[in-house]
Amino acid sequence: MKTVKVIFSWLFLFSSLSISDVISQQYQVSQNTYNSSANSINLNSKVKFDKMGNYYVMCISEDPGSGMDFTILKYSSAGPLLWDYKFNGAMNGRDEPLDFCLDNEGSVYVTGKSQTSTFINSCATIKLSSSGLMMWNKVLDNTSDIQSEGNSIALDEAGNIHVAGSAGNPKEILLIKYNTHGEILHQVRYNQRKSSNSIAYDIKIKNNKIIVCGESTQPDQDYDLMISCFDLDGKFNWMRLHNGNANTRDMASSVHIDNNNNIYSTGFLESNLGKQDIVTLKYDMNGNLIWKTEFNGTANGYDWPNHVLTDSKGNAYVCGGSQNTRVDDSECYSDLGKCQNDATVIKYRPDGVIDWVRIYNGTENMYDCLQGMVIDRNDNIYASGRSHNNLTNGDDDMIFFKYNTSGDLLSFNRFNSGSSNAEYGNDIDVDLNGNVVAVGSIYQNNLYNLLAVKHKPTTIISNDNNSSGTFKAKAYPNPFNPSTVITFNVPAGADNTGLPVNIVVFNSLGKEVAQLTNEIMNPGIHEIRFDGSNLTNGVYFYRITAGNNIEINKLMLIK
């Protein structure tokens, strides 16, 4: 077993970036919104593609008559909404979905909690057909006034449905197994530490084993990070606990099983300084610790992860946020936007050594975080989240990244609808054709609605200066010092009218460094000058957008 604790410097973070193919993938971006009419920015939204390229979205919606409801949406691969379904519990109260999954037939399974009396929530699980029909719903009996909830859901190889969460007071790990008809095959509550709380937040199933992660308390201490293993019939195998040196709250947020049946979990440990460090652990199926690696941002502040996944080579990836600029605690607590956390992706080699870290600090040096992550069949890493960019009005943008296994940034998009002051990314998925959907929320008419942004791949931009794309763009001179002229062709719009043209320059980290124009231009050849006098040497990229046409090309500044 190996334990590593790492504090990274900015020099290492940025000098490790490869710049040869940065931002080489183009996407056509489109959006769907759904009137969920919620009062909270966090809609618990999640997204999954089926094998046909349709995508399903889970979220919260609110209605004056039914309160908060489970809401499931199905969109076609072409974009339109095919159907929506809302589950409203018996109390017309707070029904909150927390996780969902699909089977091979496109049936949808959702778990969460449903209000069953004035002060009690009970674990609720529903099944919908691929056409949006309710097949069954199961809400745990609350005759003993016992709180329960389903936090995560997964299918085993036989198609049975497993729900993990918590139940009771004190809370115990809750495991429920349903067959496809909704019949309970077993219901288990487990707590290795009597008179203490244990909660499961995530579940994965492989090789006839159930792995859950979360947190568990012990007497006179706060929560410890917890990973546990069970058989498919709910029989307990083992539990592993990790306690930070502050003896305060430590927890695991995500668990994953790789192709070799190794278990990975990520979470945070609190230190004596009252701060949080990211910890990632690797176990074998027998509960033997293979390695443990801690990550502490350069500000020695609040660092936390949201997901862990592995690629086909056994490398692990974690996304979340890290604090690299020290901020006073009271100021951070009063306004999340002032915390100055940075969106973070970490790659671990199979031996637990950190290979690279990618940090994104938005244009206003405020709160940035990655909430969702997925890896495609070519081992590319996609992550989505939020970037807080305006302290005055609380403006957030949805952010999207694509990296290859070397950490090169292949694509970046900062999505702002222009009609909202908040877009928040919460989850992301990719289909077999490379289409990507990120979901979250959008602030409209004083309420939060569901936002789904689809990134459809178009072409790969080469590193050549001469473009063969729509705009036939060319920069001369290139390389340049200190300025260059970009020549480009604007295509004709409807009835040969002009198009709104936006040209933005990014550095090799995907951070915007200049906006060259944002105006309506007539069809034909145009020129615009880019002055890099105030920039450092290196590779830059300019993105031209006109209507649905997008093109990205490379610039080299040499002083």
XYZ file of N, CA and C in Angstrom, residues 244-386:
429
model
N -9.617 12.113 8.602
C -8.642 13.184 8.493
C -8.095 13.552 9.856
N -6.986 14.280 9.871
C -6.331 14.551 11.154
C -7.076 15.554 12.021
N -8.164 16.139 11.511
C -8.943 17.074 12.314
C -10.060 16.384 13.087
N -10.305 15.072 12.795
C -11.419 14.341 13.419
C -12.740 15.083 13.246
N -12.924 15.659 12.071
C -14.180 16.353 11.792
C -14.878 15.607 10.660
N -15.407 16.303 9.666
C -16.171 15.612 8.634
C -15.290 15.202 7.459
N -15.278 13.910 7.171
C -14.602 13.346 6.011
C -15.629 12.483 5.277
N -15.621 12.504 3.946
C -16.630 11.744 3.211
C -16.136 11.369 1.821
N -16.727 10.303 1.269
C -16.488 9.883 -0.110
C -17.714 10.233 -0.934
N -17.496 10.832 -2.103
C -18.611 11.279 -2.934
C -18.844 10.386 -4.144
N -17.836 9.600 -4.561
C -17.958 8.832 -5.795
C -17.141 7.554 -5.698
N -17.643 6.486 -6.326
C -16.933 5.204 -6.374
C -17.021 4.652 -7.790
N -15.985 3.907 -8.197
C -15.918 3.364 -9.557
C -15.155 2.045 -9.523
N -15.522 1.115 -10.415
C -14.838 -0.173 -10.531
C -14.284 -0.276 -11.949
N -12.974 -0.564 -12.088
C -12.370 -0.609 -13.419
C -12.496 -2.000 -14.038
N -11.915 -2.180 -15.229
C -12.041 -3.433 -15.959
C -11.315 -4.595 -15.292
N -10.410 -4.288 -14.360
C -9.679 -5.326 -13.623
C -10.236 -5.539 -12.226
N -11.469 -5.031 -11.991
C -12.161 -5.181 -10.710
C -11.458 -4.464 -9.554
N -10.669 -3.437 -9.871
C -10.143 -2.567 -8.828
C -11.180 -1.497 -8.495
N -11.214 -1.106 -7.241
C -12.189 -0.135 -6.739
C -11.496 1.207 -6.512
N -12.096 2.271 -7.026
C -11.587 3.623 -6.811
C -12.670 4.442 -6.115
N -12.241 5.241 -5.167
C -13.192 6.158 -4.533
C -12.496 7.480 -4.280
N -13.254 8.561 -4.397
C -12.695 9.874 -4.119
C -13.612 10.633 -3.178
N -13.013 11.505 -2.394
C -13.756 12.301 -1.420
C -12.848 13.363 -0.852
N -13.145 13.809 0.367
C -12.269 14.791 0.996
C -12.014 14.423 2.448
N -10.853 14.839 2.936
C -10.468 14.730 4.341
C -10.221 16.128 4.865
N -10.736 16.413 6.065
C -10.504 17.724 6.666
C -9.226 17.691 7.497
N -8.482 18.806 7.456
C -7.210 18.888 8.161
C -7.367 19.699 9.437
N -6.297 19.752 10.224
C -6.323 20.520 11.474
C -6.520 22.002 11.219
N -6.224 22.437 10.008
C -6.398 23.848 9.663
C -7.841 24.179 9.315
N -8.737 23.184 9.405
C -10.132 23.406 9.070
C -10.385 23.446 7.585
N -9.441 22.947 6.781
C -9.573 22.943 5.339
C -9.802 21.514 4.849
N -10.065 21.397 3.561
C -10.346 20.089 2.963
C -9.335 19.784 1.867
N -8.858 18.532 1.851
C -7.994 18.050 0.787
C -8.707 16.926 0.043
N -8.509 16.857 -1.285
C -9.040 15.750 -2.078
C -8.236 14.500 -1.781
N -8.918 13.382 -1.530
C -8.246 12.099 -1.348
C -8.850 11.099 -2.325
N -8.000 10.349 -3.005
C -8.435 9.310 -3.934
C -7.775 8.003 -3.519
N -8.559 6.923 -3.493
C -8.101 5.637 -2.980
C -8.356 4.536 -3.995
N -7.489 3.536 -3.998
C -7.646 2.369 -4.859
C -7.557 1.108 -4.002
N -8.584 0.246 -4.114
C -8.658 -1.015 -3.377
C -8.799 -2.175 -4.355
N -8.438 -3.379 -3.891
C -8.863 -4.564 -4.626
C -10.211 -5.018 -4.077
N -10.804 -6.037 -4.686
C -12.144 -6.483 -4.294
C -12.192 -7.096 -2.899
N -11.035 -7.431 -2.336
C -10.991 -7.981 -0.983
C -10.833 -6.897 0.074
N -10.803 -5.656 -0.354
C -10.701 -4.554 0.598
C -9.285 -4.183 0.974
N -8.290 -4.676 0.218
C -6.900 -4.314 0.475
C -6.579 -2.988 -0.217
N -6.036 -2.043 0.550
C -5.704 -0.729 0.000
C -4.458 -0.824 -0.860
N -4.561 -0.430 -2.126
C -3.433 -0.458 -3.061
C -2.684 0.869 -3.009
N -3.414 1.978 -3.056
C -2.782 3.277 -2.847
C -3.803 4.308 -2.385
N -3.251 5.356 -1.794
C -4.042 6.498 -1.304
C -3.250 7.755 -1.630
N -3.870 8.693 -2.371
C -3.177 9.913 -2.768
C -4.029 11.118 -2.400
N -3.405 12.082 -1.724
C -4.088 13.317 -1.345
C -3.613 14.470 -2.229
N -4.529 15.398 -2.482
C -4.220 16.574 -3.294
C -4.666 17.819 -2.543
N -3.768 18.784 -2.441
C -4.042 20.034 -1.753
C -3.730 21.181 -2.702
N -4.725 22.026 -2.998
C -4.497 23.182 -3.854
C -3.486 24.129 -3.257
N -2.955 25.022 -4.060
C -1.846 25.872 -3.633
C -2.218 26.853 -2.526
N -3.510 27.127 -2.336
C -3.926 28.049 -1.274
C -4.127 27.336 0.057
N -3.939 25.996 0.069
C -4.132 25.222 1.298
C -5.524 25.475 1.871
N -6.529 25.433 0.978
C -7.884 25.786 1.375
C -8.863 24.659 1.172
N -10.006 24.977 0.548
C -11.091 24.017 0.362
C -10.985 23.366 -1.019
N -10.658 22.092 -1.024
C -10.568 21.303 -2.247
C -11.537 20.132 -2.112
N -12.311 19.872 -3.157
C -13.266 18.770 -3.066
C -13.485 18.155 -4.439
N -13.757 16.842 -4.491
C -14.029 16.179 -5.764
C -15.509 15.853 -5.900
N -15.942 15.618 -7.135
C -17.317 15.195 -7.370
C -17.422 13.818 -8.020
N -16.428 13.443 -8.867
C -16.509 12.155 -9.559
C -15.133 11.546 -9.730
N -15.089 10.201 -9.787
C -13.884 9.476 -10.170
C -14.264 8.466 -11.245
N -13.445 8.372 -12.312
C -13.629 7.411 -13.392
C -12.262 6.902 -13.825
N -12.230 5.783 -14.583
C -10.980 5.269 -15.111
C -11.087 5.076 -16.620
N -9.941 5.097 -17.291
C -9.913 4.826 -18.725
C -9.540 3.368 -18.966
N -9.367 2.990 -20.233
C -9.102 1.598 -20.578
C -7.724 1.131 -20.147
N -6.818 2.070 -19.823
C -5.455 1.726 -19.412
C -5.294 1.678 -17.892
N -6.373 1.911 -17.149
C -6.284 1.880 -15.693
C -5.869 3.193 -15.062
N -5.820 4.284 -15.845
C -5.595 5.607 -15.266
C -6.904 6.114 -14.654
N -6.801 6.821 -13.556
C -7.988 7.358 -12.883
C -8.041 8.869 -13.052
N -9.272 9.400 -13.109
C -9.491 10.839 -13.276
C -10.509 11.307 -12.245
N -10.239 12.464 -11.671
C -11.129 13.063 -10.675
C -11.428 14.490 -11.103
N -12.695 14.899 -10.989
C -13.043 16.295 -11.268
C -13.672 16.916 -10.036
N -13.556 18.230 -9.934
C -14.139 18.942 -8.802
C -13.671 20.378 -8.781
N -13.243 20.839 -7.600
C -12.768 22.208 -7.440
C -11.608 22.251 -6.471
N -10.727 23.226 -6.652
C -9.612 23.408 -5.718
C -9.403 24.894 -5.498
N -8.909 25.213 -4.309
C -8.706 26.616 -3.951
C -7.232 26.942 -4.112
N -6.937 27.871 -5.007
C -5.558 28.217 -5.303
C -5.266 29.694 -5.042
N -6.267 30.403 -4.523
C -6.105 31.772 -4.043
C -6.737 31.844 -2.664
N -5.981 32.241 -1.668
C -6.475 32.240 -0.293
C -7.537 33.316 -0.107
N -8.699 32.917 0.445
C -9.807 33.839 0.687
C -10.227 33.705 2.145
N -10.551 34.824 2.757
C -11.014 34.804 4.141
C -12.273 33.951 4.276
N -12.316 33.073 5.299
C -13.433 32.141 5.448
C -14.777 32.847 5.521
N -14.855 33.919 6.316
C -16.146 34.587 6.504
C -16.645 35.179 5.188
N -15.724 35.689 4.382
C -16.110 36.255 3.092
C -16.604 35.155 2.155
N -15.928 33.996 2.201
C -16.318 32.868 1.359
C -17.684 32.339 1.761
N -17.934 32.214 3.068
C -19.217 31.706 3.546
C -20.364 32.625 3.158
N -20.110 33.938 3.158
C -21.194 34.891 2.890
C -21.568 34.931 1.415
N -20.620 34.598 0.544
C -20.894 34.648 -0.893
C -20.002 33.631 -1.582
N -20.617 32.560 -2.085
C -19.861 31.490 -2.726
C -19.015 32.013 -3.872
N -19.498 33.023 -4.562
C -18.772 33.557 -5.699
C -17.413 34.129 -5.337
N -17.227 34.490 -4.068
C -15.962 35.065 -3.625
C -14.930 34.013 -3.221
N -15.302 32.739 -3.247
C -14.399 31.686 -2.767
C -13.190 31.494 -3.668
N -13.293 31.882 -4.924
C -12.196 31.803 -5.874
C -11.681 30.377 -6.034
N -12.578 29.393 -5.945
C -12.196 28.025 -6.278
C -12.037 27.898 -7.782
N -11.211 26.961 -8.210
C -10.936 26.757 -9.626
C -11.412 25.377 -10.063
N -11.986 25.292 -11.277
C -12.386 24.007 -11.847
C -11.140 23.145 -12.031
N -11.222 21.879 -11.612
C -10.027 21.045 -11.512
C -10.277 19.641 -12.058
N -9.344 19.147 -12.883
C -9.312 17.743 -13.307
C -7.937 17.190 -12.952
N -7.913 16.021 -12.301
C -6.669 15.372 -11.882
C -6.584 14.003 -12.540
N -5.412 13.674 -13.106
C -5.178 12.336 -13.637
C -4.185 11.598 -12.747
N -4.554 10.367 -12.348
C -3.691 9.490 -11.565
C -3.243 8.312 -12.436
N -1.973 7.991 -12.416
C -1.487 6.800 -13.095
C -1.956 5.558 -12.329
N -1.846 4.367 -12.927
C -2.308 3.154 -12.224
C -1.628 2.909 -10.881
N -0.432 3.496 -10.677
C 0.258 3.325 -9.393
C -0.087 4.414 -8.384
N -1.007 5.316 -8.734
C -1.460 6.341 -7.796
C -0.719 7.655 -7.884
N 0.342 7.709 -8.684
C 1.087 8.962 -8.854
C 0.278 9.903 -9.742
N 0.196 11.163 -9.344
C -0.532 12.144 -10.148
C 0.271 12.457 -11.406
N -0.361 12.244 -12.561
C 0.287 12.465 -13.852
C 0.169 13.918 -14.279
N -1.031 14.480 -14.188
C -1.224 15.887 -14.484
C -2.462 16.421 -13.770
N -2.487 17.753 -13.656
C -3.623 18.470 -13.072
C -3.963 19.620 -14.012
N -5.227 19.782 -14.301
C -5.655 20.901 -15.131
C -6.576 21.806 -14.322
N -6.212 23.063 -14.285
C -6.920 24.073 -13.498
C -7.526 25.103 -14.448
N -8.796 25.443 -14.208
C -9.413 26.530 -14.962
C -9.874 27.601 -13.990
N -9.336 28.803 -14.161
C -9.739 29.960 -13.379
C -10.416 30.925 -14.330
N -11.702 31.162 -14.138
C -12.478 31.994 -15.048
C -11.961 33.410 -15.157
N -12.540 34.144 -16.082
C -12.039 35.476 -16.415
C -12.096 36.449 -15.243
N -13.003 36.226 -14.291
C -13.148 37.160 -13.172
C -12.479 36.653 -11.902
N -11.722 35.532 -11.986
C -11.009 34.986 -10.827
C -11.955 34.766 -9.651
N -13.087 34.073 -9.940
C -14.085 33.841 -8.912
C -14.341 32.346 -8.781
N -15.574 31.937 -8.535
C -15.877 30.542 -8.220
C -16.072 29.724 -9.490
N -15.245 28.694 -9.665
C -15.345 27.773 -10.794
C -15.279 26.341 -10.258
N -16.114 25.462 -10.798
C -16.150 24.090 -10.296
C -16.688 23.161 -11.377
N -16.200 21.914 -11.390
C -16.692 20.883 -12.300
C -17.557 19.905 -11.533
N -18.801 19.735 -12.001
C -19.771 18.883 -11.322
C -19.907 17.507 -11.968
N -19.739 17.412 -13.295
C -19.969 16.161 -14.003
C -18.781 15.785 -14.866
N -18.597 14.467 -15.088
C -17.486 13.991 -15.896
C -17.872 12.674 -16.553
N -17.353 12.436 -17.772
C -17.572 11.182 -18.478
C -16.354 10.933 -19.362
N -16.063 9.652 -19.663
C -14.944 9.270 -20.526
C -15.501 8.476 -21.700
N -15.088 8.832 -22.939
C -15.620 8.139 -24.110
C -14.797 6.894 -24.437
N -15.168 6.180 -25.492
C -14.515 4.916 -25.815
C -13.101 5.111 -26.345
N -12.721 6.363 -26.654
C -11.354 6.677 -27.063
C -10.532 7.252 -25.912
N -11.065 7.152 -24.702
C -10.401 7.613 -23.473
C -10.270 9.126 -23.399
N -11.075 9.876 -24.160
C -11.136 11.320 -23.964
C -11.982 11.635 -22.741
N -11.622 12.685 -22.036
C -12.291 13.056 -20.791
C -13.111 14.321 -21.036
N -14.386 14.279 -20.647
C -15.289 15.430 -20.767
C -15.724 15.843 -19.357
N -15.764 17.137 -19.104
C -16.208 17.624 -17.802
C -17.040 18.884 -17.997
N -18.015 19.064 -17.106
C -18.889 20.226 -17.190
C -19.169 20.762 -15.794
N -19.410 22.053 -15.710
C -19.706 22.662 -14.415
C -20.143 24.101 -14.581
N -19.661 24.936 -13.673
C -20.101 26.328 -13.644
C -18.902 27.240 -13.424
